[in-house]
Every structure is written in structure tokens, then in C-alpha cells.
Short mmCIF file of C-alpha atoms and ligand atoms in Angstrom, two decimals:
data_model
loop_
_atom_site.label_atom_id
_atom_site.label_comp_id
_atom_site.label_asym_id
_atom_site.label_seq_id
_atom_site.Cartn_x
_atom_site.Cartn_y
_atom_site.Cartn_z
CA MET A 1 64.10 226.52 67.92
CA LYS A 2 63.06 230.08 68.67
CA THR A 3 60.78 232.09 66.41
CA GLY A 4 59.24 235.51 66.83
CA PHE A 5 55.97 234.25 68.36
CA ALA A 6 55.65 237.16 70.76
CA ARG A 7 54.11 237.01 74.21
CA ARG A 8 51.37 239.51 73.24
CA GLU A 9 50.28 237.35 70.28
CA PHE A 10 50.41 234.28 72.50
CA LEU A 11 48.11 235.90 75.04
CA MET A 12 45.70 236.88 72.30
CA ALA A 13 45.77 233.36 70.88
CA ILE A 14 44.95 231.86 74.27
CA GLY A 15 42.23 234.48 74.88
CA ALA A 16 41.29 236.05 78.21
CA ALA A 17 38.83 233.27 79.01
CA GLY A 18 41.18 230.54 77.88
CA ALA A 19 39.07 229.87 74.76
CA ALA A 20 40.19 226.91 72.70
CA VAL A 21 42.30 228.18 69.85
CA SER A 22 44.87 226.09 68.10
CA LEU A 23 48.42 226.45 69.25
CA LYS A 24 49.34 223.27 67.44
CA GLY A 25 52.64 223.62 65.77
CA CYS A 26 53.25 226.89 67.59
CA ALA A 27 56.97 227.12 68.04
CA ARG A 28 58.85 227.97 71.22
CA ALA A 29 58.21 231.55 72.39
CA ALA A 30 60.97 234.12 72.03
CA LYS A 31 61.30 234.30 75.81
CA PRO A 32 61.87 231.09 77.72
CA ARG A 33 58.55 229.52 78.66
CA VAL A 34 57.66 227.52 81.75
CA VAL A 35 54.40 225.58 81.64
CA VAL A 36 52.92 224.77 85.05
CA VAL A 37 50.27 222.04 85.24
CA GLY A 38 48.02 222.51 88.27
CA GLY A 39 46.95 225.77 89.86
CA GLY A 40 46.91 224.59 93.47
CA PHE A 41 49.33 225.12 96.36
CA GLY A 42 52.39 224.00 94.42
CA GLY A 43 51.55 225.21 90.91
CA ALA A 44 50.06 228.63 91.64
CA SER A 45 52.87 229.44 94.10
CA CYS A 46 55.58 228.34 91.67
CA ALA A 47 54.10 230.40 88.81
CA LYS A 48 53.92 233.45 91.06
CA TYR A 49 57.53 233.12 92.24
CA ILE A 50 59.06 232.46 88.81
CA ASN A 51 57.31 235.60 87.64
CA ARG A 52 58.43 237.52 90.70
CA ILE A 53 62.09 236.45 90.44
CA ASP A 54 62.37 236.81 86.64
CA PRO A 55 59.51 238.62 84.87
CA GLY A 56 61.31 237.90 81.60
CA ILE A 57 60.10 234.29 81.66
CA ASP A 58 56.69 233.48 80.16
CA VAL A 59 54.72 231.35 82.59
CA VAL A 60 51.63 229.44 81.44
CA VAL A 61 49.50 227.78 84.13
CA VAL A 62 47.21 224.98 82.93
CA GLU A 63 44.42 224.27 85.42
CA ARG A 64 41.38 222.11 84.78
CA ASN A 65 38.97 223.94 87.11
CA ARG A 66 37.90 227.59 86.95
CA GLU A 67 37.91 227.76 90.75
CA TYR A 68 40.18 226.24 93.37
CA VAL A 69 38.79 225.04 96.70
CA THR A 70 41.41 224.61 99.42
CA CYS A 71 41.48 221.32 101.30
CA PRO A 72 42.99 223.23 104.25
CA PHE A 73 40.02 224.23 106.42
CA SER A 74 37.59 221.97 104.55
CA ASN A 75 37.32 220.02 107.82
CA ASN A 76 36.19 223.30 109.39
CA VAL A 77 33.37 223.36 106.83
CA ILE A 78 32.29 219.93 108.08
CA GLY A 79 32.46 221.23 111.64
CA GLY A 80 30.28 224.22 110.74
CA LEU A 81 33.03 226.80 111.41
CA ARG A 82 33.38 227.95 107.80
CA THR A 83 31.61 227.89 104.45
CA LEU A 84 33.03 226.26 101.35
CA GLY A 85 32.68 229.64 99.64
CA SER A 86 35.26 231.09 102.04
CA LEU A 87 37.75 228.51 100.71
CA THR A 88 37.01 229.07 97.01
CA HIS A 89 39.29 231.16 94.78
CA GLY A 90 39.27 232.19 91.11
CA TYR A 91 42.34 232.64 88.91
CA GLU A 92 41.72 236.26 87.91
CA GLY A 93 44.44 237.55 90.25
CA LEU A 94 47.06 235.07 89.05
CA GLY A 95 46.16 235.54 85.37
CA ALA A 96 46.14 239.34 85.66
CA ARG A 97 49.86 239.40 86.42
CA ASP A 98 51.98 240.47 83.47
CA GLY A 99 53.97 237.43 82.47
CA ILE A 100 51.52 234.75 83.70
CA THR A 101 48.84 233.26 81.47
CA VAL A 102 46.20 230.98 82.96
CA VAL A 103 44.66 228.43 80.59
CA ILE A 104 41.59 226.60 81.89
CA ASP A 105 42.00 223.17 80.34
CA THR A 106 43.18 219.69 81.26
CA ALA A 107 46.70 218.56 80.46
CA THR A 108 46.37 215.13 78.85
CA ALA A 109 49.88 214.19 77.77
CA VAL A 110 53.49 215.24 78.10
CA ASP A 111 56.08 214.64 75.42
CA ALA A 112 59.27 215.09 77.42
CA GLN A 113 61.41 214.55 74.31
CA ALA A 114 59.71 217.24 72.22
CA ARG A 115 59.04 219.34 75.36
CA THR A 116 55.33 219.80 74.73
CA VAL A 117 52.15 219.39 76.79
CA SER A 118 48.88 218.41 75.06
CA LEU A 119 45.60 219.77 76.35
CA ALA A 120 42.14 218.20 76.22
CA GLY A 121 40.91 221.22 74.25
CA GLY A 122 43.24 220.28 71.40
CA ASN A 123 46.10 222.73 71.97
CA ARG A 124 49.71 221.80 72.49
CA LEU A 125 52.07 224.00 74.47
CA ALA A 126 55.82 224.05 73.98
CA TYR A 127 57.95 224.54 77.08
CA ASP A 128 61.53 225.05 78.09
CA ARG A 129 60.80 223.73 81.59
CA LEU A 130 57.64 221.97 82.78
CA VAL A 131 56.31 222.01 86.35
CA LEU A 132 53.81 219.33 87.37
CA SER A 133 51.88 219.95 90.59
CA PRO A 134 48.69 217.96 89.96
CA GLY A 135 48.07 216.90 93.57
CA ILE A 136 46.87 213.36 94.19
CA ALA A 137 44.91 210.75 92.31
CA ILE A 138 42.76 208.29 94.21
CA ARG A 139 43.70 204.67 93.64
CA TRP A 140 40.20 203.42 92.99
CA GLY A 141 39.85 199.76 93.89
CA ALA A 142 43.07 199.65 95.95
CA LEU A 143 40.78 199.27 98.97
CA ASP A 144 38.49 196.40 97.96
CA GLY A 145 35.04 197.76 97.01
CA TYR A 146 36.01 201.44 97.04
CA ASP A 147 35.43 202.77 93.52
CA GLU A 148 34.00 206.05 92.21
CA ALA A 149 30.42 204.87 92.73
CA ALA A 150 31.21 203.83 96.33
CA ALA A 151 32.55 207.35 97.01
CA GLU A 152 29.02 208.69 96.41
CA ALA A 153 27.78 206.57 99.33
CA MET A 154 30.92 206.70 101.47
CA PRO A 155 32.59 210.04 100.69
CA HIS A 156 36.33 210.53 100.92
CA ALA A 157 36.12 214.33 100.87
CA TRP A 158 39.89 214.27 100.23
CA LYS A 159 39.51 216.75 97.36
CA ALA A 160 37.53 219.66 98.72
CA GLY A 161 34.29 220.55 96.94
CA PRO A 162 31.14 218.50 96.30
CA GLN A 163 32.53 215.56 98.34
CA THR A 164 32.92 217.84 101.38
CA LEU A 165 29.30 218.95 101.10
CA LEU A 166 28.11 215.36 100.59
CA LEU A 167 29.75 214.28 103.84
CA LYS A 168 28.25 217.29 105.61
CA ARG A 169 24.75 216.45 104.31
CA GLN A 170 25.10 212.85 105.46
CA LEU A 171 26.06 214.00 108.96
CA ALA A 172 23.10 216.39 109.00
CA ALA A 173 20.76 213.51 108.09
CA MET A 174 22.17 211.11 110.72
CA GLU A 175 20.12 210.47 113.89
CA ASP A 176 21.57 211.08 117.35
CA GLY A 177 23.23 207.87 118.52
CA GLY A 178 24.50 207.00 115.04
CA THR A 179 27.99 205.73 114.17
CA VAL A 180 30.44 207.53 111.93
CA VAL A 181 33.32 205.39 110.66
CA ILE A 182 36.47 207.09 109.34
CA ALA A 183 39.02 204.84 107.61
CA ALA A 184 42.58 206.23 107.51
CA PRO A 185 45.24 204.70 105.24
CA GLU A 186 48.91 203.83 105.64
CA TYR A 187 51.44 206.50 104.53
CA PRO A 188 52.04 208.13 102.14
CA TYR A 189 48.86 210.16 101.74
CA ARG A 190 47.81 213.81 101.50
CA CYS A 191 47.94 215.63 104.85
CA PRO A 192 48.83 213.08 107.55
CA PRO A 193 46.96 214.82 110.46
CA ALA A 194 43.78 215.55 108.47
CA PRO A 195 41.85 212.32 109.31
CA TYR A 196 42.17 213.20 113.02
CA GLU A 197 41.24 216.83 112.51
CA ARG A 198 38.27 215.47 110.57
CA ALA A 199 37.23 213.25 113.50
CA SER A 200 37.45 216.32 115.75
CA MET A 201 35.32 218.48 113.46
CA VAL A 202 32.74 215.70 112.96
CA ALA A 203 32.53 215.35 116.74
CA HIS A 204 32.16 219.13 117.13
CA TYR A 205 29.37 219.19 114.56
CA LEU A 206 27.53 216.27 116.22
CA LYS A 207 27.97 217.65 119.73
CA THR A 208 26.66 221.10 118.81
CA ASN A 209 23.74 219.80 116.74
CA GLY A 210 21.96 217.61 119.28
CA LYS A 211 23.75 214.38 118.37
CA ALA A 212 26.19 214.02 121.25
CA ARG A 213 25.25 210.36 121.83
CA SER A 214 26.78 209.50 118.45
CA LYS A 215 30.14 207.72 118.08
CA ILE A 216 33.08 208.16 115.75
CA VAL A 217 35.26 205.12 115.09
CA ILE A 218 38.60 205.76 113.37
CA LEU A 219 39.85 202.60 111.70
CA ASP A 220 43.55 203.15 111.15
CA ALA A 221 46.19 201.36 109.10
CA LYS A 222 48.85 202.95 111.35
CA ASP A 223 49.91 202.48 114.95
CA THR A 224 50.69 206.10 115.69
CA ILE A 225 49.24 209.36 114.45
CA PRO A 226 50.74 212.83 114.00
CA LYS A 227 50.38 215.10 117.07
CA GLN A 228 48.92 212.08 118.86
CA ALA A 229 49.18 213.27 122.47
CA LEU A 230 47.74 216.65 121.49
CA PHE A 231 44.79 215.12 119.65
CA GLU A 232 44.11 212.71 122.50
CA GLN A 233 44.23 215.53 125.04
CA GLY A 234 41.82 217.63 122.96
CA TRP A 235 39.45 214.70 122.39
CA GLY A 236 39.40 213.99 126.13
CA ARG A 237 38.56 217.58 126.88
CA PHE A 238 35.90 218.26 124.23
CA TYR A 239 34.59 214.90 123.01
CA GLU A 240 34.89 212.50 125.94
CA GLY A 241 33.55 209.08 124.95
CA MET A 242 32.70 210.10 121.39
CA ILE A 243 35.88 209.17 119.48
CA GLU A 244 37.35 205.66 119.43
CA TRP A 245 40.67 205.15 117.62
CA VAL A 246 41.45 201.60 116.46
CA PRO A 247 45.15 201.39 115.46
CA ARG A 248 46.60 198.80 113.12
CA GLY A 249 47.86 196.72 116.04
CA GLN A 250 44.26 196.29 117.20
CA GLY A 251 43.00 195.33 113.75
CA GLY A 252 42.21 198.86 112.52
CA THR A 253 43.37 198.35 108.93
CA ALA A 254 40.35 198.52 106.59
CA THR A 255 40.39 195.68 104.06
CA ARG A 256 37.06 196.06 102.23
CA VAL A 257 34.00 198.26 102.06
CA ASP A 258 30.42 197.54 101.08
CA PRO A 259 28.74 200.77 100.00
CA ALA A 260 25.28 199.15 99.82
CA THR A 261 25.26 198.48 103.58
CA LYS A 262 27.80 201.17 104.54
CA THR A 263 29.96 198.51 106.15
CA VAL A 264 33.72 198.78 106.56
CA TYR A 265 35.48 195.45 107.01
CA ALA A 266 38.69 195.58 109.01
CA GLU A 267 40.99 193.01 110.58
CA ALA A 268 39.16 193.66 113.88
CA GLY A 269 35.76 192.80 112.34
CA GLU A 270 32.80 194.47 110.60
CA PHE A 271 31.94 198.08 111.32
CA LYS A 272 28.44 199.07 110.23
CA ALA A 273 28.28 202.83 109.76
CA ASP A 274 25.48 205.34 109.50
CA VAL A 275 28.02 207.64 107.86
CA ALA A 276 31.30 206.31 106.48
CA CYS A 277 34.18 208.53 105.40
CA ILE A 278 36.90 206.60 103.60
CA VAL A 279 40.33 208.15 103.11
CA PRO A 280 41.54 205.89 100.31
CA PRO A 281 45.03 204.93 99.13
CA GLN A 282 46.45 207.56 96.79
CA SER A 283 49.12 208.19 94.16
CA ALA A 284 50.63 211.11 92.29
CA GLY A 285 48.22 212.98 90.01
CA GLY A 286 47.41 211.14 86.75
CA ILE A 287 49.36 213.47 84.46
CA ALA A 288 52.56 212.92 86.48
CA ILE A 289 52.12 209.17 86.06
CA SER A 290 51.32 209.30 82.34
CA ALA A 291 54.30 211.65 81.84
CA GLY A 292 56.50 208.82 83.08
CA ALA A 293 57.62 210.81 86.15
CA ALA A 294 56.32 208.30 88.75
CA ASP A 295 58.02 205.18 90.07
CA GLU A 296 56.41 201.76 90.52
CA ASP A 297 54.76 202.93 93.77
CA GLY A 298 53.00 205.78 91.96
CA TRP A 299 54.98 208.74 93.38
CA CYS A 300 57.57 210.93 91.67
CA PRO A 301 61.27 210.83 92.59
CA ILE A 302 62.95 214.23 92.33
CA ASP A 303 66.30 215.92 92.69
CA PRO A 304 65.92 217.58 96.12
CA TRP A 305 67.87 220.67 95.00
CA THR A 306 65.73 221.56 91.99
CA LEU A 307 62.61 219.37 92.28
CA GLU A 308 63.48 218.11 88.79
CA SER A 309 62.24 214.64 88.04
CA THR A 310 64.97 212.01 88.14
CA LEU A 311 63.00 210.11 85.50
CA ARG A 312 62.04 212.93 83.10
CA PRO A 313 64.67 215.66 82.59
CA GLY A 314 63.19 219.14 82.13
CA VAL A 315 60.10 218.19 84.17
CA HIS A 316 59.85 219.39 87.80
CA VAL A 317 57.37 217.76 90.18
CA LEU A 318 56.05 219.52 93.28
CA GLY A 319 53.64 219.07 96.11
CA ASP A 320 51.72 215.92 96.91
CA SER A 321 52.89 214.14 93.75
CA CYS A 322 56.62 214.21 94.54
CA ILE A 323 58.67 212.10 96.92
CA ALA A 324 59.79 214.83 99.31
CA GLY A 325 61.60 212.70 101.89
CA ALA A 326 60.90 213.92 105.41
CA MET A 327 58.41 216.61 104.33
CA PRO A 328 54.75 215.70 104.79
CA LYS A 329 52.33 216.09 101.89
CA SER A 330 50.80 219.44 102.78
CA GLY A 331 49.85 222.74 101.19
CA PHE A 332 52.59 224.48 103.16
CA SER A 333 55.17 221.93 101.94
CA ALA A 334 53.96 222.36 98.35
CA ASN A 335 54.30 226.14 98.67
CA SER A 336 57.79 225.84 100.14
CA GLN A 337 58.88 223.40 97.40
CA ALA A 338 57.38 225.77 94.80
CA LYS A 339 59.65 228.60 95.93
CA VAL A 340 62.74 226.39 95.81
CA CYS A 341 61.70 225.10 92.39
CA ALA A 342 61.03 228.62 91.08
CA ALA A 343 64.50 229.79 92.13
CA ALA A 344 66.08 226.68 90.59
CA ILE A 345 64.21 227.06 87.28
CA VAL A 346 65.14 230.73 86.97
CA ALA A 347 68.78 229.83 87.64
CA LEU A 348 68.75 226.95 85.14
CA LEU A 349 67.14 229.10 82.42
CA ASN A 350 69.81 231.74 83.05
CA ASP A 351 72.65 229.21 82.95
CA SER A 352 73.53 229.68 86.59
CA GLN A 353 73.73 227.45 89.65
CA PRO A 354 70.48 226.80 91.59
CA PRO A 355 70.74 228.19 95.14
CA GLU A 356 70.98 225.88 98.14
CA PRO A 357 67.41 225.13 99.18
CA VAL A 358 65.71 225.55 102.55
CA PHE A 359 62.20 224.17 103.06
CA MET A 360 59.60 224.74 105.78
CA ASN A 361 56.28 223.34 106.87
CA THR A 362 53.75 223.99 109.59
CA CYS A 363 50.61 221.84 109.81
CA TYR A 364 47.84 223.36 111.93
CA SER A 365 44.85 221.30 113.04
CA THR A 366 41.60 222.49 114.60
CA ILE A 367 40.29 220.35 117.44
CA ALA A 368 37.53 222.76 118.50
CA PRO A 369 36.72 226.45 117.94
CA ASP A 370 39.54 228.55 119.44
CA TYR A 371 41.55 225.39 120.05
CA GLY A 372 44.33 224.79 117.50
CA ILE A 373 47.51 222.69 117.54
CA SER A 374 50.47 222.51 115.18
CA ILE A 375 53.65 220.77 114.15
CA TYR A 376 56.55 222.68 112.60
CA GLY A 377 59.63 221.51 110.70
CA ALA A 378 62.52 222.96 108.68
CA TYR A 379 64.13 220.84 105.97
CA ARG A 380 67.23 220.83 103.79
CA ALA A 381 68.48 218.94 100.77
CA THR A 382 71.18 216.31 100.86
CA GLU A 383 72.46 214.88 97.60
CA HIS A 384 69.61 212.37 97.43
CA ALA A 385 66.78 213.43 99.72
CA ILE A 386 65.01 216.16 101.64
CA VAL A 387 65.75 215.69 105.33
CA ALA A 388 64.60 217.43 108.50
CA VAL A 389 67.03 219.98 109.95
CA LEU A 390 68.22 218.39 113.16
CA GLY A 391 66.21 219.59 116.15
CA SER A 392 63.84 221.74 114.07
CA VAL A 393 60.69 219.63 114.31
CA SER A 394 58.55 220.90 117.15
CA LEU A 395 55.01 220.46 118.40
CA SER A 396 52.59 222.69 120.28
CA PRO A 397 53.18 222.19 124.01
CA LEU A 398 51.03 219.63 125.79
CA ASP A 399 48.93 220.99 128.70
CA ALA A 400 49.15 224.51 127.26
CA PRO A 401 46.82 227.22 128.59
CA ASP A 402 43.75 228.11 126.54
CA GLU A 403 45.35 231.35 125.27
CA VAL A 404 48.04 229.29 123.52
CA ARG A 405 45.45 227.05 121.81
CA LYS A 406 43.41 230.12 120.85
CA ALA A 407 46.48 231.84 119.42
CA GLU A 408 47.28 228.74 117.32
CA PHE A 409 43.70 228.64 116.07
CA GLU A 410 44.10 232.26 114.97
CA TYR A 411 47.58 231.74 113.46
CA ALA A 412 46.05 229.00 111.34
CA GLN A 413 43.43 231.38 109.90
CA GLY A 414 46.22 233.90 109.22
CA TRP A 415 48.31 231.21 107.54
CA LEU A 416 45.50 230.34 105.13
CA ALA A 417 44.78 233.99 104.34
CA SER A 418 48.42 234.81 103.61
CA MET A 419 48.96 231.63 101.61
CA THR A 420 45.90 232.07 99.39
CA GLY A 421 46.65 235.79 99.10
CA GLU A 422 50.10 234.87 97.81
CA MET A 423 48.69 232.30 95.34
CA PHE A 424 45.61 234.05 94.00
CA GLY A 425 45.98 237.71 94.98
P1 FAD B 501 46.62 220.68 94.76
O1 FAD B 501 46.61 221.83 95.69
O2 FAD B 501 45.54 219.66 94.88
O3 FAD B 501 46.60 221.27 93.29
C1 FAD B 501 46.53 220.42 92.18
C2 FAD B 501 45.81 221.16 91.06
O4 FAD B 501 46.11 220.52 89.83
C3 FAD B 501 44.29 221.12 91.21
O5 FAD B 501 43.77 222.43 91.14
C4 FAD B 501 43.83 220.25 90.04
O6 FAD B 501 42.58 220.65 89.50
C5 FAD B 501 44.96 220.47 89.03
N1 FAD B 501 45.15 219.39 88.07
C6 FAD B 501 45.39 218.08 88.33
N2 FAD B 501 45.60 217.41 87.19
C7 FAD B 501 45.49 218.31 86.18
C8 FAD B 501 45.60 218.21 84.78
N3 FAD B 501 45.87 217.04 84.18
N4 FAD B 501 45.44 219.32 84.04
C9 FAD B 501 45.15 220.51 84.63
N5 FAD B 501 45.04 220.66 85.96
C10 FAD B 501 45.21 219.57 86.73
N6 FAD B 501 47.77 221.28 103.94
C11 FAD B 501 48.23 222.27 104.75
O7 FAD B 501 49.34 222.78 104.53
N7 FAD B 501 47.52 222.71 105.82
C12 FAD B 501 46.30 222.20 106.14
O8 FAD B 501 45.67 222.64 107.10
C13 FAD B 501 45.77 221.17 105.30
N8 FAD B 501 44.56 220.64 105.57
C14 FAD B 501 44.06 219.65 104.78
C15 FAD B 501 42.83 219.09 105.09
C16 FAD B 501 42.31 218.08 104.31
C17 FAD B 501 40.98 217.47 104.65
C18 FAD B 501 43.04 217.60 103.19
C19 FAD B 501 42.49 216.49 102.32
C20 FAD B 501 44.27 218.15 102.86
C21 FAD B 501 44.80 219.18 103.64
N9 FAD B 501 46.05 219.74 103.36
C22 FAD B 501 46.56 220.73 104.19
C23 FAD B 501 46.90 219.22 102.27
C24 FAD B 501 46.88 220.10 101.01
O9 FAD B 501 45.57 220.28 100.53
C25 FAD B 501 47.69 219.47 99.88
O10 FAD B 501 48.88 218.94 100.39
C26 FAD B 501 48.00 220.50 98.81
O11 FAD B 501 46.80 220.90 98.19
C27 FAD B 501 48.99 219.96 97.78
O12 FAD B 501 49.24 220.91 96.77
P2 FAD B 501 49.44 220.41 95.26
O13 FAD B 501 49.81 221.60 94.47
O14 FAD B 501 50.30 219.21 95.25
O15 FAD B 501 47.98 219.88 94.84
#
């Protein structure tokens, strides 16, 4: 049903600051409306591109936080190479675009039948298409003993912000000669190389702050790690003797934690930490699960051509929450999926055929200042999955000269600047 509820009135009803005003019962806008839940890598990028491709579509972004802190480069904050402020962005730029409205509120429920999203503030938004890009939820308790209270003693820092600063404070308080334990989970989880970049940045911080006798033990539920030879080469060069990696085959899988004693129990035995950083098991963001878009494993199956949920028609799921086949869960992947999704939604709302998608991802990791490495991949859609384009996946060369590592370190900074410029500028 379409009524004359004009975009200008809708903007006024929402209010510049997203003040809570009732939209209950508000009928579908005259223009088609896309509601996007989540203003992170997937959501903000998708909103921007729908607006760019077809300014005639009303786009409403619902985001629970007034500011977004990027996880990319949050390990650099731990290493002392950046401030958290340099990773923090407001939504003024996104909301100032004609055709995009940003509502600061939490989406609490989706009615896929009625095509509405309910917000914690009491409003309900009608949509023609819904995009969910809510990132990850932590599966509290999936690792025995690791609940929200335990995360205050043993931070995950897997959502950048206060947790990042907590981990940094704990490292600052640790004596030289202390032990840092990092527990890394089995796939799938947000940003596969990030636990190893984190170990590098923790080692850099300790080494450059008079704590070079300290040790970092990575307890891993996997037997191989992304960019393994490159990480090992970098660790050998910069952090000789500081980082010990315990793979699954050597009992590295963490089975329980005790926050009171900062002990991580693994198949290989007990690891008493001075600082423990636990990367816990994860799932799709809560709203994607409550919307009925997730499978029994907690992730969201999608049509690889349109990112539309195979469980909830009219709902598209992007980024970490979706099952994206060969693509890793990364900000770059989420951005790439957002562009494909935006083109598909515009086509579907204009009764035309979504274009054939192409996806891309590059994951940069910092091992030391001026020393970056990366992995690149291009991806395409088959009927059922997103697969890597044959021969496209490539790594930084091993044994590369310092100029190459320095250039990659700089490309990474450029990548973040252009990505966040695109999302929030
Ligand atoms: P997010 O970017 O997390 O956005 C989700 C948004 O949804 C959030 O703003 C959240 O507040 C909001 N939200 C959730 N639920 C609701 C709700 N119910 N209502 C309203 N709003 C809601 N990726 C890279 O590409 N490069 C890197 O170098 C990199 N480094 C990383 C380092 C670390 C330490 C970590 C942990 C991750 C890193 N990543 C990196 C991964 C990257 O952060 C994620 O893959 C990316 O953020 C996923 O985008 P998303 O849109 O799915 O989720």
C-alpha cells in the first residue's frame, strides 16, 4: 500500500538527531524504501551505493551507536601505532546525503511478512527491501567460563572500543617477563588473520616498552593460519623468542577459562596468563538471528547473486553475518558485498535483472611499523555459492625487500582512509 507520506515529512518525523517520534502505523513511503540495519562496513557502504545508483530510493539506516569505531587497525592501537580516536567516525556525512536518513536506535524485531522493522525507541519502519549488516554476536558461554563478566577480566577486543582500551591498559600494567595468552577459535569468525596481527602488535608494544622478556602464547583451535609463512617470517625477524604458536594438533584448542585466576585450559594443559585475550566463538548479529535469517549454526545463508536471504525473502544479509562461501569475514568483503547487494536491490526495485556480481577482498596485516603483508582474492557467484576466481588468490611475496613491506604498510593506511571516506564522507 502506498500513501502520500512524503520523504520530507518522513525526515521531519525522524528528526535530525533521530529523536524518538512515533512512526507506528506509518504506511509505506511514496518512493520505494530500503531499511538498512547496521551502519558498519556492510550497511554504510550499501546505503551509500543504493543512493548513488538510484537517488529515487529512500534509504533509512538504523544504527545503535552514534559513532562507529573500525576494528581494522584496532590492533595498531594496541601496538601504540594509532589512537582509537583516529578510527572513530560519526554519521553526519552519511546522514547529510539527500536520500539517506540515519536513525540512531536499535532494531529489535523484523516482521518479514508485514515488511516492518521495530526499533527499541518504539518506532516501526516499513520497508520494501531490508538489508541486515549487524556484524557478529559473541556466543557467550560457548567457550566454557567465557561470559560477559569474564570479558572484563579477559578481554576479547573483537568489537573495537572500550574492550580495545581495556586490553591496552592490561598490557601497560603487566610486568616485564609476564605471559600474554591469546586464544583463537575455529572458523568461521570475524577477520581470520586478526589474532596473529594482534600477537604481532602486542609483541611490538611489549618490545618497545621495556617488556621484551615477556612471552605471547597463541592457543589455536586450528592447524594452519592465514598468511602463515609471512607471519612466521616477520615474527622471526622482529620478535624472536617472544611468540609461541600452539596449533590444534599440539593441544592448542582452548576448552575452558577461569577469569578469577586468568587461566586458559587447553588440551595441552593449563596456561596461566598475566594478560589473557580470548577471541570467542561467534555468530551472526542478534537481529539477523531473531529475524529468522540464520541457520542452525548461527550464520545466514544467502543467494550469492543478490545477497538475499534464502530463509527470509525481501531481507538481504551482508558482511560478517552472511555465509559468503570462499570470502573471509572482513570489512573489505562486507564493502564488496554491499556494492553487489546495492546494485541487485536497485534492479529488483526497478523490475529488472540484477547484474552478474564480482567480489573482491584484500586483508592487510601489520607485523611491525613499516612492515605490512596482505592476501588478495577475487570472487564470483555460482548458482549456490560465492567462490574464488581460479588463480586470483595471491599473497605478499616471501623474502620481499623492506621497500615492499613498507609499501604494503602504506597501502593499508590508504585502504582504510578510502574505505571510511566512502562510508562516512
Ligand atoms: P560491522 O562493521 O561490525 O557493523 C555492524 C554494525 O551494526 C555496528 O555498527 C553495530 O552497532 C550495528 N548493529 C548491530 N546490531 C544492530 C541492531 N540490532 N540495531 C542497530 N544497529 C545494530 N577487516 C578488514 O577488511 N581489514 C582489516 O584490516 C580488518 N582488521 C580487523 C581487526 C580486528 C581486530 C577485527 C576484530 C576485525 C577486523 N576486520 C578487518 C574485520 C571487520 O571489522 C569486519 O569484518 C567488518 O566490520 C564487518 O562488517 P559488518 O558490516 O558485517 O559489521
